[in-house]
XYZ file of C-alpha atoms in Angstrom:
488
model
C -125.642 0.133 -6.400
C -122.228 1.451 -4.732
C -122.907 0.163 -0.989
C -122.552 4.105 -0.146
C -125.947 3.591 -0.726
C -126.806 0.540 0.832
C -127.911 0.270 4.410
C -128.303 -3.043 6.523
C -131.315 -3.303 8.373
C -131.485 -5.772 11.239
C -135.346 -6.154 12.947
C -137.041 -9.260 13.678
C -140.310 -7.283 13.571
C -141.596 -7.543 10.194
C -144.222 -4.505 10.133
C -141.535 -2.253 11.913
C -138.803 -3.178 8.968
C -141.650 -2.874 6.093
C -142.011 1.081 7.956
C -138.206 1.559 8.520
C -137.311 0.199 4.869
C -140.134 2.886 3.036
C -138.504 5.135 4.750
C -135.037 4.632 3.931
C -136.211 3.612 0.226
C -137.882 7.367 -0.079
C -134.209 8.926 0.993
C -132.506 6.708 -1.744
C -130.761 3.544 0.430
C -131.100 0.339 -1.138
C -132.234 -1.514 2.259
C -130.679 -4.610 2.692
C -133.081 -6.331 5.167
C -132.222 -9.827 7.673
C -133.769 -10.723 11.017
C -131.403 -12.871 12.751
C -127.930 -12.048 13.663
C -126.679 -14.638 11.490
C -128.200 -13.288 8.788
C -126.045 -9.888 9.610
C -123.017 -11.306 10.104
C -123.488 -13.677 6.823
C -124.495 -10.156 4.749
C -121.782 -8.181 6.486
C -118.816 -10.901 5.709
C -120.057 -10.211 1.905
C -121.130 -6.894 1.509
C -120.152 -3.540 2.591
C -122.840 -0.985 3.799
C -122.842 2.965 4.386
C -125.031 2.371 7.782
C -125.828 -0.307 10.115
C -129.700 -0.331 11.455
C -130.351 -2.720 14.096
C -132.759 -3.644 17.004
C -131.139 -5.031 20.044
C -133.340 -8.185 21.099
C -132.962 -10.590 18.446
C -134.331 -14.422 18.092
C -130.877 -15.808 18.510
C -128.761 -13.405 20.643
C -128.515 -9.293 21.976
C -127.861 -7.337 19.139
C -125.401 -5.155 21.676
C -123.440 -7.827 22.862
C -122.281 -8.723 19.511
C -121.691 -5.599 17.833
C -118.053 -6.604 18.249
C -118.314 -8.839 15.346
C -119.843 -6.089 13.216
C -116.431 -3.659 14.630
C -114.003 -6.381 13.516
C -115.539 -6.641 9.990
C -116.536 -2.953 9.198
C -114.981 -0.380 11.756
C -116.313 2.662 10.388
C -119.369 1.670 9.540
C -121.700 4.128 11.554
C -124.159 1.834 13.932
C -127.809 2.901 14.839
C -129.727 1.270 17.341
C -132.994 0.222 18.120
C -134.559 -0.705 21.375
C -137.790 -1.721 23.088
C -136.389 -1.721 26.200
C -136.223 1.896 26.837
C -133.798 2.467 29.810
C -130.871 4.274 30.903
C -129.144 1.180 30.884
C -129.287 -0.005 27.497
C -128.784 3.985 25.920
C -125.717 3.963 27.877
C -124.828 0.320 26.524
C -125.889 1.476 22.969
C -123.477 4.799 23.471
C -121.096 2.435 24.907
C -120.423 0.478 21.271
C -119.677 3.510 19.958
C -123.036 3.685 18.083
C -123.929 6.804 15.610
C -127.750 7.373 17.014
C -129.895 5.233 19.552
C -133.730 5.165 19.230
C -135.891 3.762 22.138
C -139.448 2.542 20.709
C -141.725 3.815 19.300
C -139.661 6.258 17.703
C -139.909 9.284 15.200
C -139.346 7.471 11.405
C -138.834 10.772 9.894
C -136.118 11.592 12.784
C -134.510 7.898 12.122
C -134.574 8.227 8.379
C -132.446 11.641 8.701
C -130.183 10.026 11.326
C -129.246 7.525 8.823
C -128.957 10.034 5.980
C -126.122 11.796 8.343
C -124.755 8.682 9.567
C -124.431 7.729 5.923
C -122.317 10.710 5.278
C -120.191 10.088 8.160
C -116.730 9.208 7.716
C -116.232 7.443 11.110
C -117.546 6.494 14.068
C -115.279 5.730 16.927
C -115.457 2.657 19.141
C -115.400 3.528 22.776
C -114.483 0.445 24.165
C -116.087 0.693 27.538
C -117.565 -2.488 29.222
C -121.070 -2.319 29.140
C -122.371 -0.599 32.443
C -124.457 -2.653 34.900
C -128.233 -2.312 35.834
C -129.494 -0.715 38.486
C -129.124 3.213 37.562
C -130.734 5.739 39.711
C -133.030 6.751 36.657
C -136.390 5.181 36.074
C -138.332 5.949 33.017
C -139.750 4.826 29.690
C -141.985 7.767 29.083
C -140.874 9.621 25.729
C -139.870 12.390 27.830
C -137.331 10.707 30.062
C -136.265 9.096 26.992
C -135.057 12.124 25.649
C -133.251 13.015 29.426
C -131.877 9.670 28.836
C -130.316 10.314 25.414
C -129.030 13.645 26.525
C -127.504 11.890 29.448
C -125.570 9.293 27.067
C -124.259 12.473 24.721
C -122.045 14.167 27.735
C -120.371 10.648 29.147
C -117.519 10.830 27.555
C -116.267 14.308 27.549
C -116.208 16.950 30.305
C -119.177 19.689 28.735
C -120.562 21.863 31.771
C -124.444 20.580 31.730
C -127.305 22.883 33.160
C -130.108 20.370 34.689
C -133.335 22.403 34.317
C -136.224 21.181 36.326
C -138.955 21.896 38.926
C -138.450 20.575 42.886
C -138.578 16.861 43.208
C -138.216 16.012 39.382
C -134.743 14.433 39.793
C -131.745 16.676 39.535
C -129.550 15.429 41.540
C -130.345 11.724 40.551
C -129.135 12.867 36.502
C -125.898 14.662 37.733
C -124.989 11.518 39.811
C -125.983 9.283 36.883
C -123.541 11.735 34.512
C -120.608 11.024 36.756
C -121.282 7.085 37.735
C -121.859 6.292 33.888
C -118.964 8.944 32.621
C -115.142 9.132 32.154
C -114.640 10.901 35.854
C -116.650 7.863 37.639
C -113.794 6.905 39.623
C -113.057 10.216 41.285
C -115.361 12.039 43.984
C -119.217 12.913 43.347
C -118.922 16.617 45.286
C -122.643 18.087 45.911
C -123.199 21.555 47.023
C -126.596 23.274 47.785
C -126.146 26.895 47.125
C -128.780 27.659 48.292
C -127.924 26.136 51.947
C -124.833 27.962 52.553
C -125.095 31.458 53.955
C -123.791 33.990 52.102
C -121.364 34.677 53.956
C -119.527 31.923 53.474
C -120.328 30.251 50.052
C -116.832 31.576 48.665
C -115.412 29.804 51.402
C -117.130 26.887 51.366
C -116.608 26.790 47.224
C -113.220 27.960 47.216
C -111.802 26.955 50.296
C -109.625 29.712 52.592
C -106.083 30.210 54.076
C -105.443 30.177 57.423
C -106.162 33.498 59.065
C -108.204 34.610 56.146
C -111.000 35.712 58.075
C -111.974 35.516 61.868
C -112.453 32.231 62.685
C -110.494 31.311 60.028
C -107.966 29.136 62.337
C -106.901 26.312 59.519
C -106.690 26.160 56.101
C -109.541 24.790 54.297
C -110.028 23.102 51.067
C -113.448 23.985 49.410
C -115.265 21.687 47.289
C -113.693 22.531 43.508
C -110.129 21.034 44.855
C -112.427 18.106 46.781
C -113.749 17.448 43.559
C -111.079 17.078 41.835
C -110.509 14.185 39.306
C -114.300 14.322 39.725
C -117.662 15.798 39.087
C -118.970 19.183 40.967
C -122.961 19.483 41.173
C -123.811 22.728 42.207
C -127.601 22.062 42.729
C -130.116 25.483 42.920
C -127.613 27.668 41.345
C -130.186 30.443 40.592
C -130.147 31.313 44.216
C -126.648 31.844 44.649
C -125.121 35.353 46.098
C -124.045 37.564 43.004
C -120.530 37.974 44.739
C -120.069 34.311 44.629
C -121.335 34.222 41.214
C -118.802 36.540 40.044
C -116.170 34.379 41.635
C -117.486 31.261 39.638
C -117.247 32.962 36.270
C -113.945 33.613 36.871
C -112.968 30.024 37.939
C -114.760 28.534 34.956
C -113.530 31.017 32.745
C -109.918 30.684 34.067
C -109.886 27.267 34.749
C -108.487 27.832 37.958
C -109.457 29.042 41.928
C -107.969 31.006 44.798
C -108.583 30.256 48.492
C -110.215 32.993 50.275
C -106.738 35.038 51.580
C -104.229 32.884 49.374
C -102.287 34.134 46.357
C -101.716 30.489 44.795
C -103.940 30.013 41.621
C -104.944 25.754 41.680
C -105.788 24.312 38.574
C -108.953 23.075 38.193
C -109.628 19.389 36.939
C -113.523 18.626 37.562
C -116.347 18.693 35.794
C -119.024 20.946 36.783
C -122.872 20.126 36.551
C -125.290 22.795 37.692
C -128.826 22.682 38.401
C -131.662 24.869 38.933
C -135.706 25.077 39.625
C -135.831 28.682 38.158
C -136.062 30.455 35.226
C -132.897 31.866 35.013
C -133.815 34.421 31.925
C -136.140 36.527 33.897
C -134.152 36.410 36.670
C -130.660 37.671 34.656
C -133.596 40.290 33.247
C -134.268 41.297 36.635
C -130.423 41.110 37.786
C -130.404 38.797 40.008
C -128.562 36.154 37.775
C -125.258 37.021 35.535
C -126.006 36.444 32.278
C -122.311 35.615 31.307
C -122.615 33.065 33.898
C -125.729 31.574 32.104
C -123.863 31.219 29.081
C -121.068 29.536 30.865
C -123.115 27.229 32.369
C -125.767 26.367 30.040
C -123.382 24.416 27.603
C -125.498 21.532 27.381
C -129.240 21.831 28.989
C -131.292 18.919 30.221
C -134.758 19.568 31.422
C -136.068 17.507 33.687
C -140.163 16.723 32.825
C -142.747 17.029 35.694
C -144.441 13.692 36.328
C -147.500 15.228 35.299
C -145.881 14.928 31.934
C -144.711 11.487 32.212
C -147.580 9.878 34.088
C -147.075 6.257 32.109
C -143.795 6.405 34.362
C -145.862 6.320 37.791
C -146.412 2.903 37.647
C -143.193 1.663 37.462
C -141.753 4.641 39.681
C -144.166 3.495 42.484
C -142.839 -0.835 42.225
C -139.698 0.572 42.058
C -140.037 2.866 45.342
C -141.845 -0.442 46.835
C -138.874 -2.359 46.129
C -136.426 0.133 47.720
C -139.057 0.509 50.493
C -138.759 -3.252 51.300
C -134.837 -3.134 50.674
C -134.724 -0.607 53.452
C -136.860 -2.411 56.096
C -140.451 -1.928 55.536
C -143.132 -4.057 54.799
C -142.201 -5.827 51.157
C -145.844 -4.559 49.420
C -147.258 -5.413 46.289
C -149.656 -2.551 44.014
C -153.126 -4.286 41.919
C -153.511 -2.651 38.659
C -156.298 -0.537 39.649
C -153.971 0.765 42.392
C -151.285 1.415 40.180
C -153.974 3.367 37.503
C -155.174 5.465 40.571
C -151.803 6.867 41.092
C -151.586 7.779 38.112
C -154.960 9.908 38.228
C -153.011 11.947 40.906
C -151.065 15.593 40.399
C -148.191 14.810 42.692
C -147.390 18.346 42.394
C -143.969 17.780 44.379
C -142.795 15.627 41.373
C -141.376 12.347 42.157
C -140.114 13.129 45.673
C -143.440 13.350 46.728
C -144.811 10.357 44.794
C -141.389 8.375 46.457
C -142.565 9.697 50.259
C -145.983 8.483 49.748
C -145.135 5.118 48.504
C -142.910 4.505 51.536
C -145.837 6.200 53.861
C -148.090 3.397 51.719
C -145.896 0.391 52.612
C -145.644 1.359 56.252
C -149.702 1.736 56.638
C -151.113 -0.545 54.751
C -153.086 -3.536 56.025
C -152.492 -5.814 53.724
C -149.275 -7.213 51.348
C -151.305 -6.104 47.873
C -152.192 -2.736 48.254
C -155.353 -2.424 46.469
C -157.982 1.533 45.776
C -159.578 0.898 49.076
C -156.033 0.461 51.270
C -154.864 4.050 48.986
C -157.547 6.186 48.629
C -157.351 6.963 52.979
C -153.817 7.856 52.350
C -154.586 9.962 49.432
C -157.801 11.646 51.332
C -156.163 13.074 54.804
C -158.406 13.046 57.923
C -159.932 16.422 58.210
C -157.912 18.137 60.887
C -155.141 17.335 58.791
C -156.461 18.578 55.722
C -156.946 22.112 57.658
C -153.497 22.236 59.334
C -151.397 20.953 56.443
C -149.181 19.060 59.305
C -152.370 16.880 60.959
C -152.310 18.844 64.313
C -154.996 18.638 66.910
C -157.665 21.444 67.458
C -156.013 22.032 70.718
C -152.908 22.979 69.076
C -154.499 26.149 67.223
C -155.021 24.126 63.754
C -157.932 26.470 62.198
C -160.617 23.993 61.093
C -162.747 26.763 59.241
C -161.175 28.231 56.323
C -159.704 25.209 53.666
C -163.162 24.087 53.227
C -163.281 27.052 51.220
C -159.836 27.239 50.671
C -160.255 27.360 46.712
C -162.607 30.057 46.556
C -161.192 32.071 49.436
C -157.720 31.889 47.468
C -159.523 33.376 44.668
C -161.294 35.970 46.189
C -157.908 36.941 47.815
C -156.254 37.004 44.327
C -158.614 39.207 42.887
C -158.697 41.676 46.204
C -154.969 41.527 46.113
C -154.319 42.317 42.594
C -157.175 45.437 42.672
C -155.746 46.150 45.529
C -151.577 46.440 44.390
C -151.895 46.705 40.891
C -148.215 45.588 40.670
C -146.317 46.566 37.024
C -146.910 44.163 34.054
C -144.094 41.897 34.088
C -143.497 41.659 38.329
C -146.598 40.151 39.096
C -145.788 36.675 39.388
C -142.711 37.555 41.888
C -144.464 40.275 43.799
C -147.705 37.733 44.159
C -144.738 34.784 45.360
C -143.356 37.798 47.723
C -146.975 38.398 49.294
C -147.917 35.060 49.871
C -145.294 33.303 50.982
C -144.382 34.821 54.172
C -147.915 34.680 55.782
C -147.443 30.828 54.497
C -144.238 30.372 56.421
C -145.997 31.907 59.320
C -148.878 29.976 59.395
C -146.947 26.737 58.919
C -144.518 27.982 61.903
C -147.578 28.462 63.747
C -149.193 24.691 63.378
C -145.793 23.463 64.054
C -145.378 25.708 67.169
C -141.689 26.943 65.820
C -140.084 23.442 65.007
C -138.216 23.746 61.720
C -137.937 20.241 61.117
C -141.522 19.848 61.266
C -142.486 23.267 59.271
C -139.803 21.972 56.876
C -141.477 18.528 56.014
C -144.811 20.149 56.015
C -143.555 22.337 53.109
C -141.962 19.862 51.370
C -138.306 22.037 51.489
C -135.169 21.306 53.424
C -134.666 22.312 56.676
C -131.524 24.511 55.231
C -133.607 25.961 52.576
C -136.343 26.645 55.106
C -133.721 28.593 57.891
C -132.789 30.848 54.399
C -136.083 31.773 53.577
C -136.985 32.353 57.396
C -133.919 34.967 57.500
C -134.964 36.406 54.403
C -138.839 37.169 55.164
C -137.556 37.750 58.584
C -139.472 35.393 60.174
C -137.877 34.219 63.702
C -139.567 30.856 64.227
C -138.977 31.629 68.396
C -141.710 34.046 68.294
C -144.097 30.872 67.466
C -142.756 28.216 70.201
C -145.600 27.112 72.188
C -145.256 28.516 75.942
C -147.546 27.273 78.648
């Protein structure tokens, strides 16, 4: 058989090359089938083959580490890879030898067999030549969801695609964009973040753009925003979908000119950074509801990631929650240990604030606990609050007007109000998720104002938000968190 045909298949574990080899047999390959890297590198000296399958932890050696051998022999022969060891780490060291495809375990067959069937067909694959990228990545994971993040993640490191992270609160946004530019070809220019949603509107084009001297009152230097501060580097834009429409026009342009203009300057500067954006909204309803430029979508959403919930990747909390022990410890606290029956309870939970509220409960667990292994017992007080705090949301005293009557009820009550609410409005089919969002958040924001007697920083924790995402919202329900400070 022509070795167009033939495909080298190197797995030490017999049952998984028996499945792989059925697989490639039913697509036409003649498999050609060895176990030890010797074995590949005896076949490969002989033979020539139209793919190269191979796992990465071999009996006598990392079946990464010498893919340089396989290069010098056959350098377009198109490389997948296998891997039990299913982190960011070793997809971006798999990526990094230039391979065709990388599968973490247990993987699709019918997926693999088609991979090969393209790689096959491929006339080249090119050798990056990067140095493999050291441990220790911001990303945790080996849940088949964060897998795929994690494969996404390896396809945009070595070009400069605009990439829309997708994702609710707390799921990790920022933590991909900075792993796109530490792992990428712009990783030794600046990491420039920028909360939209933070910067009044007022002066987002400023702040974005940067202005001339005299632009504006108060305008009494020049300014560099952050596209030239980012330059040589990566721009993350983080919760794009709330972003002013004005300033959203003024992005189109840039991206679609490749170039910006200070606020009161004629000069047109080149751009030369790569921009990631990221977002906890749907942005189609909101471009439906015109709140969002669709063009700008389009621009933006060159290459989506979405970013999973950890309710679905809960085989991820237990090695999220060692790893937030370890950082805890690293940091100063208490160096704490989780029992398996710990770890499993965790997992039971809904940690409906993602993994930033999973990370600020771990730490809150290795300050409080009583002992070095954290066992149910030393978790389940943390998980159940004391009662005054469960009906004040910030664990206030009595004294301090915490209401200690209605979340006892709070489920049904909620209901109740639903259903009065909704009889009551009857709001159009297709606004009633945003007009129920518009009712009840402002008497939320005022009730959380009002257990935290006015502090922001307090009301801000309480809700889980940042203090600069808080003042917005405050302005925009016109809430003026004065009128609840405490007098005597």
């Amino acid at each position: 058989m022509p070795h167009s045909r033939r495909v080298l298949l190197l797995e030490d574990d017999m049952s998984i090359a028996i499945v792989i080899t059925a697989a490639l047999e039913d697509e036409g390959f003649a498999v050609v089938h060895c176990q030890t890297i010797a074995e590949r590198d005896r076949q490969l000296a002989e033979h020539g083959f139209a793919a190269f399958v191979t796992d990465v932890m071999l009996p006598d050696g990392d079946g990464i580490e010498t893919i340089g051998r396989v290069r010098a022999l056959h350098p377009d022969m198109p490389i997948v890879i296998l891997s039990a060891q299913n982190t960011l780490d070793t997809a971006v060291r798999a990526t990094d030898t230039g391979a065709f495809e990388y599968f973490p375990k247990p993987f699709d067959i019918d997926e693999l067999a088609r991979t090969v069937r393209q790689a096959a067909g491929a006339t080249q694959s090119q050798l990056e030549g990067e140095e493999p990228v050291a441990d220790g990545l911001p990303l945790v994971g080996r849940s088949t969801a964060m897998q795929s993040v994690f494969r996404m993640i390896t396809r945009v490191l070595r070009n400069d695609l605009t990439v829309l992270i997708l994702g609710e609160s707390g799921t990790g946004k920022e933590l991909v964009a900075e792993a796109i530019h530490q792992l990428g070809n712009r990783r030794s220019g600046p990491f420039i973040a920028v909360n939209t949603a933070a910067i009044p509107a007022e002066l987002i084009e400023s702040e974005l753009f940067g202005h001339e001297k005299g632009a504006f009152t108060g305008a009494v230097a020049r300014h560099v925003g952050k596209f030239e501060q980012a330059a040589g580097g990566t721009l993350f834009l983080d919760e794009i979908g709330d972003m002013p429409m004005q300033a959203q026009t003024r992005l189109l342009r840039a991206l679609q000119s490749g170039s910006v203009r200070r606020v009161g300057g004629r000069e047109e500067i080149q751009l030369d950074t790569r921009i990631v954006a990221a977002t906890n909204k749907d942005l189609e309803p909101e471009i439906a509801a015109g709140r969002f430029r669709e063009d700008l979508y389009y621009r933006l959403n060159v290459v989506p990631i979405h970013m999973p919930p950890l309710r679905d990747r809960r085989d991820d909390i237990d090695v999220l929650a060692r790893h937030f022990l370890q950082h805890a410890a690293n940091e100063g606290l208490p160096r704490r240990q989780l029992t398996a029956e710990a770890a499993e309870l965790l997992s039971r939970q809904p940690w409906r604030g993602n993994v930033r509220e999973l990370k600020n409960f771990i730490y809150r667990m290795a300050l409080l606990a009583r002992e070095d292994l954290i066992d149910v017992d030393q978790v389940l007080p943390l998980l159940t609050p004391e009662p005054t705090a469960t009906a004040t949301g910030m664990g206030e005293d009595a004294d301090h007007g915490a209401s200690t009557s209605g979340p006892a009820h709070a489920p049904g009550d909620i209901a109740a109000a639903v259903a009065q609410w909704l009889s009551a409005t009857r709001p159009a089919s297709g606004t009633i998720y945003d007009s129920a969002m518009a009712a009840f958040e402002r008497p939320l924001f005022a009730e959380v104002l009002k257990e935290t007697a006015g502090n922001q920083l307090r009301a801000a924790q309480a809700l889980g938000i940042n203090r600069n995402t808080l003042r917005k919202r405050l302005g925009e329900l016109s809430l003026d968190p004065e009128e609840f400070t405490r007098r005597p």
